[in-house]
JSON list of C-alpha atoms in Angstrom, two decimals:
[
{"chain": "A", "resi": 1, "resn": "MET", "atom": "CA", "xyz": [51.37, 8.82, -9.46]},
{"chain": "A", "resi": 2, "resn": "LYS", "atom": "CA", "xyz": [52.37, 7.79, -5.96]},
{"chain": "A", "resi": 3, "resn": "ILE", "atom": "CA", "xyz": [54.29, 4.73, -5.19]},
{"chain": "A", "resi": 4, "resn": "ASN", "atom": "CA", "xyz": [54.26, 2.61, -2.01]},
{"chain": "A", "resi": 5, "resn": "LEU", "atom": "CA", "xyz": [57.15, 0.18, -1.20]},
{"chain": "A", "resi": 6, "resn": "VAL", "atom": "CA", "xyz": [56.44, -2.69, 1.15]},
{"chain": "A", "resi": 7, "resn": "THR", "atom": "CA", "xyz": [59.36, -3.93, 2.99]},
{"chain": "A", "resi": 8, "resn": "ILE", "atom": "CA", "xyz": [60.29, -7.30, 4.40]},
{"chain": "A", "resi": 9, "resn": "GLU", "atom": "CA", "xyz": [59.78, -5.90, 8.01]},
{"chain": "A", "resi": 10, "resn": "ASP", "atom": "CA", "xyz": [56.27, -4.53, 6.94]},
{"chain": "A", "resi": 11, "resn": "LEU", "atom": "CA", "xyz": [55.42, -7.99, 5.80]},
{"chain": "A", "resi": 12, "resn": "GLN", "atom": "CA", "xyz": [56.53, -9.52, 8.86]},
{"chain": "A", "resi": 13, "resn": "GLU", "atom": "CA", "xyz": [54.38, -7.21, 11.08]},
{"chain": "A", "resi": 14, "resn": "PHE", "atom": "CA", "xyz": [51.54, -7.99, 8.99]},
{"chain": "A", "resi": 15, "resn": "LYS", "atom": "CA", "xyz": [51.90, -11.80, 9.48]},
{"chain": "A", "resi": 16, "resn": "THR", "atom": "CA", "xyz": [52.44, -11.31, 13.18]},
{"chain": "A", "resi": 17, "resn": "GLU", "atom": "CA", "xyz": [49.32, -9.25, 13.56]},
{"chain": "A", "resi": 18, "resn": "LEU", "atom": "CA", "xyz": [47.31, -11.44, 11.31]},
{"chain": "A", "resi": 19, "resn": "LEU", "atom": "CA", "xyz": [48.28, -14.53, 13.09]},
{"chain": "A", "resi": 20, "resn": "GLU", "atom": "CA", "xyz": [47.47, -12.78, 16.54]},
{"chain": "A", "resi": 21, "resn": "GLU", "atom": "CA", "xyz": [43.89, -11.95, 15.21]},
{"chain": "A", "resi": 22, "resn": "ILE", "atom": "CA", "xyz": [43.35, -15.43, 13.92]},
{"chain": "A", "resi": 23, "resn": "LYS", "atom": "CA", "xyz": [44.50, -16.94, 17.36]},
{"chain": "A", "resi": 24, "resn": "ASN", "atom": "CA", "xyz": [41.91, -14.68, 19.32]},
{"chain": "A", "resi": 25, "resn": "LEU", "atom": "CA", "xyz": [39.01, -15.76, 16.99]},
{"chain": "A", "resi": 26, "resn": "PHE", "atom": "CA", "xyz": [39.91, -19.24, 17.67]},
{"chain": "A", "resi": 27, "resn": "TYR", "atom": "CA", "xyz": [40.06, -18.70, 21.28]},
{"chain": "A", "resi": 28, "resn": "ILE", "atom": "CA", "xyz": [36.72, -16.81, 21.21]},
{"chain": "A", "resi": 29, "resn": "LYS", "atom": "CA", "xyz": [35.04, -19.56, 19.16]},
{"chain": "A", "resi": 30, "resn": "ASN", "atom": "CA", "xyz": [36.26, -22.46, 21.26]},
{"chain": "A", "resi": 31, "resn": "SER", "atom": "CA", "xyz": [35.28, -20.75, 24.49]},
{"chain": "A", "resi": 32, "resn": "GLU", "atom": "CA", "xyz": [31.72, -19.85, 23.43]},
{"chain": "A", "resi": 33, "resn": "GLN", "atom": "CA", "xyz": [31.17, -23.03, 21.46]},
{"chain": "A", "resi": 34, "resn": "LYS", "atom": "CA", "xyz": [32.25, -25.44, 24.39]},
{"chain": "A", "resi": 35, "resn": "LEU", "atom": "CA", "xyz": [29.80, -24.21, 27.02]},
{"chain": "A", "resi": 36, "resn": "TRP", "atom": "CA", "xyz": [29.57, -27.60, 28.98]},
{"chain": "A", "resi": 37, "resn": "LEU", "atom": "CA", "xyz": [32.39, -30.01, 29.40]},
{"chain": "A", "resi": 38, "resn": "ARG", "atom": "CA", "xyz": [32.66, -33.33, 30.59]},
{"chain": "A", "resi": 39, "resn": "SER", "atom": "CA", "xyz": [34.81, -34.53, 33.62]},
{"chain": "A", "resi": 40, "resn": "SER", "atom": "CA", "xyz": [37.67, -35.84, 31.40]},
{"chain": "A", "resi": 41, "resn": "GLU", "atom": "CA", "xyz": [37.72, -32.39, 29.70]},
{"chain": "A", "resi": 42, "resn": "VAL", "atom": "CA", "xyz": [37.75, -30.61, 33.04]},
{"chain": "A", "resi": 43, "resn": "LYS", "atom": "CA", "xyz": [40.60, -32.69, 34.30]},
{"chain": "A", "resi": 44, "resn": "GLU", "atom": "CA", "xyz": [42.66, -32.06, 31.40]},
{"chain": "A", "resi": 45, "resn": "LEU", "atom": "CA", "xyz": [41.81, -28.38, 31.45]},
{"chain": "A", "resi": 46, "resn": "LEU", "atom": "CA", "xyz": [42.61, -27.96, 35.09]},
{"chain": "A", "resi": 47, "resn": "LYS", "atom": "CA", "xyz": [45.16, -30.69, 35.15]},
{"chain": "A", "resi": 48, "resn": "ILE", "atom": "CA", "xyz": [43.77, -32.50, 38.17]},
{"chain": "A", "resi": 49, "resn": "SER", "atom": "CA", "xyz": [42.95, -36.18, 39.01]},
{"chain": "A", "resi": 50, "resn": "SER", "atom": "CA", "xyz": [39.76, -37.65, 39.37]},
{"chain": "A", "resi": 51, "resn": "GLY", "atom": "CA", "xyz": [40.04, -37.55, 43.15]},
{"chain": "A", "resi": 52, "resn": "THR", "atom": "CA", "xyz": [40.54, -33.69, 43.14]},
{"chain": "A", "resi": 53, "resn": "LEU", "atom": "CA", "xyz": [37.44, -33.13, 40.77]},
{"chain": "A", "resi": 54, "resn": "GLN", "atom": "CA", "xyz": [35.51, -35.23, 43.03]},
{"chain": "A", "resi": 55, "resn": "ASN", "atom": "CA", "xyz": [36.55, -33.18, 45.90]},
{"chain": "A", "resi": 56, "resn": "LEU", "atom": "CA", "xyz": [35.68, -30.19, 44.06]},
{"chain": "A", "resi": 57, "resn": "ARG", "atom": "CA", "xyz": [32.14, -31.30, 43.54]},
{"chain": "A", "resi": 58, "resn": "ILE", "atom": "CA", "xyz": [31.69, -32.64, 47.13]},
{"chain": "A", "resi": 59, "resn": "ASN", "atom": "CA", "xyz": [32.92, -29.15, 48.92]},
{"chain": "A", "resi": 60, "resn": "GLY", "atom": "CA", "xyz": [30.86, -27.36, 46.20]},
{"chain": "A", "resi": 61, "resn": "SER", "atom": "CA", "xyz": [33.39, -25.54, 44.71]},
{"chain": "A", "resi": 62, "resn": "LEU", "atom": "CA", "xyz": [32.45, -26.67, 41.30]},
{"chain": "A", "resi": 63, "resn": "SER", "atom": "CA", "xyz": [28.62, -27.06, 40.24]},
{"chain": "A", "resi": 64, "resn": "PHE", "atom": "CA", "xyz": [27.73, -29.74, 37.92]},
{"chain": "A", "resi": 65, "resn": "THR", "atom": "CA", "xyz": [24.88, -31.13, 36.33]},
{"chain": "A", "resi": 66, "resn": "ARG", "atom": "CA", "xyz": [24.06, -35.07, 35.71]},
{"chain": "A", "resi": 67, "resn": "VAL", "atom": "CA", "xyz": [22.61, -35.93, 32.54]},
{"chain": "A", "resi": 68, "resn": "GLY", "atom": "CA", "xyz": [22.19, -39.87, 32.50]},
{"chain": "A", "resi": 69, "resn": "GLY", "atom": "CA", "xyz": [25.22, -41.24, 33.83]},
{"chain": "A", "resi": 70, "resn": "THR", "atom": "CA", "xyz": [27.41, -38.34, 32.80]},
{"chain": "A", "resi": 71, "resn": "LEU", "atom": "CA", "xyz": [28.65, -35.24, 34.83]},
{"chain": "A", "resi": 72, "resn": "TYR", "atom": "CA", "xyz": [28.82, -32.10, 32.72]},
{"chain": "A", "resi": 73, "resn": "TYR", "atom": "CA", "xyz": [30.43, -28.69, 34.16]},
{"chain": "A", "resi": 74, "resn": "ASN", "atom": "CA", "xyz": [29.68, -25.17, 32.99]},
{"chain": "A", "resi": 75, "resn": "TYR", "atom": "CA", "xyz": [32.70, -23.59, 31.52]},
{"chain": "A", "resi": 76, "resn": "LYS", "atom": "CA", "xyz": [31.84, -20.33, 33.01]},
{"chain": "A", "resi": 77, "resn": "ASP", "atom": "CA", "xyz": [31.67, -21.75, 36.50]},
{"chain": "A", "resi": 78, "resn": "ILE", "atom": "CA", "xyz": [34.98, -22.96, 36.15]},
{"chain": "A", "resi": 79, "resn": "GLU", "atom": "CA", "xyz": [36.48, -19.88, 35.02]},
{"chain": "A", "resi": 80, "resn": "LYS", "atom": "CA", "xyz": [34.43, -18.31, 38.19]},
{"chain": "A", "resi": 81, "resn": "MET", "atom": "CA", "xyz": [36.04, -20.60, 40.53]},
{"chain": "A", "resi": 82, "resn": "LEU", "atom": "CA", "xyz": [39.62, -19.97, 39.09]},
{"chain": "A", "resi": 83, "resn": "GLU", "atom": "CA", "xyz": [39.26, -16.52, 39.54]},
{"chain": "A", "resi": 84, "resn": "ASN", "atom": "CA", "xyz": [37.86, -16.89, 43.26]},
{"chain": "A", "resi": 85, "resn": "LYS", "atom": "CA", "xyz": [41.07, -18.81, 44.12]},
{"chain": "A", "resi": 86, "resn": "GLY", "atom": "CA", "xyz": [43.31, -16.25, 42.59]}
]
């Protein structure tokens, strides 16, 4: 009969790997779940002011959709804009 010993280091490594996988699952779920963002969410995400967001709309850097009185921004458009700036 074969006996396997589990050390504290093994448990620590398992914990680290498990936490990393859980973080990745939450990141994927959040980015897919939230396809459209409101202005306040975009400002918080990009850490910009209302004026800067307005300038991005005016100069065409960031496309938006108006539904009623609310502006919505596609998350993928925000990602593309950031990639182009980098």
